[in-house]
XYZ file of C-alpha atoms in Angstrom:
298
model
C 23.145 -6.891 14.129
C 26.302 -6.625 12.016
C 26.679 -4.165 9.147
C 27.635 -5.285 5.650
C 28.400 -2.248 3.477
C 31.529 -2.652 1.332
C 32.572 0.361 -0.799
C 31.426 -1.547 -3.883
C 28.981 -4.419 -4.060
C 28.970 -6.321 -7.351
C 29.837 -3.025 -9.057
C 27.308 -0.880 -7.169
C 28.847 2.095 -5.354
C 28.188 2.748 -1.657
C 26.701 6.215 -1.137
C 26.538 6.032 2.631
C 24.964 4.598 5.753
C 21.977 6.800 6.511
C 19.415 6.672 9.285
C 15.974 6.468 7.613
C 14.240 9.816 7.957
C 17.433 11.756 8.708
C 18.301 14.935 6.729
C 21.124 13.036 5.009
C 18.703 10.270 4.074
C 16.252 12.793 2.568
C 19.064 14.552 0.708
C 20.319 11.339 -0.908
C 16.761 10.226 -1.638
C 16.144 13.420 -3.631
C 19.040 12.611 -5.986
C 17.639 9.395 -7.386
C 14.991 6.681 -7.309
C 14.873 4.313 -4.360
C 13.236 0.922 -4.196
C 10.207 2.130 -2.234
C 9.441 4.564 -5.084
C 9.511 1.979 -7.864
C 5.964 0.745 -7.217
C 4.699 4.336 -7.362
C 6.322 4.927 -10.747
C 4.893 1.633 -12.058
C 1.378 2.592 -10.919
C 1.271 -0.106 -8.225
C 1.069 2.160 -5.173
C -2.552 2.855 -4.121
C -1.427 5.703 -1.836
C 0.749 7.766 -4.159
C 0.758 8.446 -7.904
C 3.684 9.020 -10.233
C 2.557 12.637 -10.581
C 2.646 13.195 -6.802
C 6.131 11.674 -6.606
C 7.266 13.819 -9.561
C 5.953 16.944 -7.809
C 8.018 16.035 -4.739
C 11.152 15.232 -6.731
C 10.950 18.558 -8.581
C 10.382 20.521 -5.379
C 6.861 21.641 -6.255
C 5.427 20.202 -3.057
C 7.111 19.145 0.228
C 8.715 15.718 0.177
C 8.861 15.059 3.902
C 7.351 11.743 4.957
C 5.027 12.112 7.934
C 5.628 9.389 10.500
C 2.091 8.086 10.938
C 1.299 4.988 12.978
C 1.806 2.464 10.135
C 5.289 3.888 9.486
C 6.116 3.907 13.200
C 4.926 0.312 13.559
C 7.003 -0.716 10.565
C 10.176 0.850 11.969
C 9.576 -0.611 15.443
C 9.017 -4.169 14.197
C 11.727 -4.277 11.503
C 14.551 -5.424 13.776
C 12.500 -8.075 15.660
C 11.179 -9.472 12.374
C 14.717 -9.742 11.004
C 15.837 -11.488 14.195
C 12.962 -13.979 13.984
C 13.852 -14.786 10.363
C 17.507 -15.232 11.331
C 16.525 -17.677 14.091
C 14.616 -19.799 11.569
C 17.424 -19.652 8.983
C 20.667 -20.403 10.869
C 22.497 -21.052 7.580
C 22.244 -17.350 6.762
C 23.959 -14.406 8.454
C 21.650 -11.364 8.448
C 23.262 -7.921 8.213
C 22.076 -4.359 7.744
C 23.514 -2.435 4.820
C 23.800 1.015 3.247
C 22.504 2.916 0.234
C 24.038 1.959 -3.105
C 24.110 3.497 -6.566
C 23.754 1.393 -9.710
C 27.066 0.780 -11.461
C 25.763 2.068 -14.803
C 22.939 4.412 -13.744
C 23.519 6.981 -10.996
C 19.834 7.680 -10.234
C 18.968 4.051 -9.494
C 19.512 3.615 -5.756
C 19.148 0.565 -3.527
C 18.877 0.476 0.261
C 17.332 -2.860 1.268
C 16.356 -3.486 4.879
C 19.004 -6.192 5.145
C 21.313 -8.489 3.223
C 21.816 -12.113 4.209
C 24.950 -14.117 3.397
C 24.907 -17.908 3.268
C 27.450 -19.182 5.764
C 28.727 -22.006 3.543
C 28.380 -20.735 -0.031
C 28.736 -16.973 0.483
C 25.609 -16.409 -1.620
C 23.911 -13.071 -0.924
C 20.172 -12.473 -0.508
C 18.136 -9.251 -0.388
C 15.699 -9.076 2.538
C 12.795 -6.636 2.673
C 10.694 -6.337 5.846
C 7.056 -5.233 5.897
C 4.121 -4.941 8.282
C 0.456 -4.890 7.324
C -2.924 -4.743 9.028
C -4.401 -7.608 7.008
C -3.067 -11.058 6.211
C -1.559 -11.693 2.783
C -1.949 -14.585 0.402
C 0.858 -13.115 -1.693
C 3.037 -10.040 -1.417
C 1.658 -6.854 -3.033
C 3.123 -6.273 -6.523
C 4.751 -2.989 -5.436
C 6.856 -4.833 -2.866
C 7.912 -7.468 -5.366
C 8.943 -4.689 -7.775
C 10.894 -3.060 -4.928
C 12.894 -6.207 -4.203
C 13.544 -6.823 -7.913
C 14.881 -3.278 -8.132
C 17.327 -3.982 -5.318
C 18.355 -7.261 -6.923
C 18.983 -5.483 -10.215
C 21.079 -2.665 -8.742
C 23.105 -4.937 -6.466
C 23.278 -7.869 -8.918
C 21.999 -10.254 -6.251
C 19.929 -13.123 -7.600
C 18.070 -14.092 -4.417
C 15.459 -12.093 -2.564
C 12.793 -12.560 0.079
C 9.960 -10.513 1.544
C 9.204 -11.183 5.209
C 6.306 -9.578 7.030
C 4.055 -9.495 10.014
C 0.752 -9.218 8.176
C -2.414 -9.212 10.257
C -0.482 -10.730 13.195
C 0.466 -13.614 10.882
C 3.993 -14.480 9.791
C 4.524 -14.096 6.042
C 7.490 -15.075 3.916
C 7.785 -15.083 0.123
C 10.792 -15.697 -2.067
C 11.235 -13.274 -4.966
C 12.469 -14.960 -8.118
C 15.117 -13.076 -10.091
C 13.574 -11.874 -13.356
C 15.849 -9.873 -15.639
C 13.055 -9.161 -18.116
C 10.877 -7.562 -15.436
C 13.854 -5.609 -14.079
C 14.554 -4.286 -17.600
C 10.911 -3.243 -18.037
C 10.969 -1.494 -14.660
C 14.208 0.273 -15.561
C 12.685 1.591 -18.780
C 9.820 3.122 -16.810
C 12.238 4.531 -14.226
C 14.256 6.099 -17.042
C 11.165 7.789 -18.466
C 10.149 9.050 -15.028
C 13.609 10.387 -14.182
C 13.709 12.192 -17.533
C 10.431 13.875 -16.593
C 12.052 14.981 -13.310
C 15.282 16.320 -14.806
C 13.448 18.038 -17.678
C 10.606 19.290 -15.438
C 8.066 17.608 -17.704
C 4.821 16.441 -16.110
C 3.990 12.709 -16.201
C 0.705 11.648 -17.787
C -2.436 12.692 -15.928
C -4.259 9.979 -14.013
C -7.291 9.626 -11.778
C -5.448 9.139 -8.485
C -6.513 11.101 -5.417
C -2.847 11.765 -4.625
C -2.429 13.516 -7.997
C -5.361 15.808 -7.204
C -3.965 16.590 -3.753
C -0.492 17.214 -5.189
C -1.886 19.728 -7.690
C -3.811 21.406 -4.870
C -0.596 21.770 -2.882
C 1.360 23.157 -5.851
C -0.576 26.442 -5.806
C -1.885 27.122 -2.299
C -2.726 30.800 -3.002
C -5.996 32.062 -4.510
C -6.005 35.122 -6.788
C -9.302 36.842 -7.617
C -9.190 36.323 -11.402
C -10.772 34.140 -14.062
C -9.319 31.495 -16.384
C -11.122 30.336 -19.531
C -11.221 26.519 -19.364
C -12.619 25.775 -22.813
C -13.211 22.095 -23.591
C -11.550 21.068 -20.348
C -14.287 22.818 -18.388
C -16.993 21.200 -20.511
C -15.438 17.765 -19.964
C -15.334 18.441 -16.222
C -19.031 19.304 -16.049
C -19.947 16.220 -18.098
C -17.835 14.027 -15.837
C -19.461 15.525 -12.728
C -22.916 14.898 -14.179
C -21.974 11.305 -14.963
C -20.515 10.838 -11.485
C -23.724 12.149 -9.890
C -25.825 9.720 -11.931
C -23.457 6.829 -11.109
C -23.483 7.767 -7.405
C -27.281 7.656 -7.273
C -27.335 4.332 -9.115
C -24.736 2.901 -6.721
C -26.717 4.039 -3.685
C -29.894 2.502 -5.114
C -28.169 -0.838 -5.705
C -26.650 -0.797 -2.220
C -30.105 -0.280 -0.747
C -31.509 -3.175 -2.794
C -28.612 -5.469 -1.833
C -28.972 -4.642 1.870
C -32.696 -5.397 1.656
C -32.076 -8.742 -0.084
C -29.364 -9.761 2.408
C -31.696 -9.088 5.351
C -29.637 -10.146 8.404
C -26.950 -12.114 6.468
C -23.319 -11.115 6.922
C -22.058 -11.863 3.394
C -23.449 -11.507 -0.114
C -22.076 -13.742 -2.875
C -22.126 -14.063 -6.642
C -21.402 -17.103 -8.780
C -17.836 -16.754 -10.062
C -15.998 -19.178 -12.319
C -14.338 -20.719 -9.285
C -17.608 -20.976 -7.349
C -19.488 -18.675 -4.946
C -17.494 -15.575 -4.109
C -18.166 -13.041 -1.367
C -18.475 -9.601 -2.921
C -20.166 -7.627 -0.123
C -20.514 -7.824 3.640
C -22.638 -6.179 6.296
C -20.435 -4.547 8.934
C -21.295 -2.317 11.865
C -20.656 1.387 11.339
C -21.654 3.669 14.238
C -23.712 0.824 15.674
C -25.743 0.179 12.502
C -24.997 -2.404 9.760
C -23.575 -0.896 6.577
C -22.730 -2.460 3.237
C -19.035 -2.911 2.489
C -18.128 -3.789 -1.098
C -15.149 -6.004 -1.872
C -13.370 -3.945 -4.529
C -11.035 -6.730 -5.604
C -11.695 -7.771 -9.161
C -13.496 -11.005 -9.882
C -14.581 -12.939 -12.954
C -18.257 -13.731 -12.807
C -20.433 -15.890 -14.992
């Protein structure tokens, strides 16, 4: 596949052509905010919090990305997915590209998976490739924010997300939205200020924040720290969590009993019956699995 990486692209400056995961790639990544980090900063990433990303950017915890199976699958399928899209869109020439820096903001970086150029009009389009275990009805908000970030940095008004999601082909156009890009940029500015000034982002309830704080101080010194009201709040929260956990377990038992041998449990939502729980085998015995997606019930 051809490479399209001019020294400047609609004002954006080319920083380089880096192999994802290479030392050079990590070094450049540490100097700014890339598209894959935008969803984290906006609170749209279920796997990483803004605090955890801040701790990596400030060097408080390691920033290396472990190549687990989902990441390895994604890298392996990226090229074939791009080729399949190109076959279905012969009017577009698909090309890989480099990492760019925003014309007016040096920490805003863009390195989309590919850029397509319309053969007749010369119009450019940002392409982002994804893989997922489950099928999608629509692209996750973090991925839409990622593509909008690229469109904003590169001043390209067309974008598309293509994916192999649950062994199903997925394709969604991303509409250019300057208002949303501006809102994102404001949040990126606040986050980058917290990095450069070494000022912690707001605390949140994400598991990744807790694990980041754990990793910040791996040693244990035999001394005491007076916690004050914070300690009292912690004990109250633990007591409340214990009560809520027992109540949840009781309700799960009651729901399992009412479902008997049924696979799904429903409630009456405004749009009609909606499946909120299912019985699925765990270690050979049916267990209750709760659909955590929000719903509006009557």
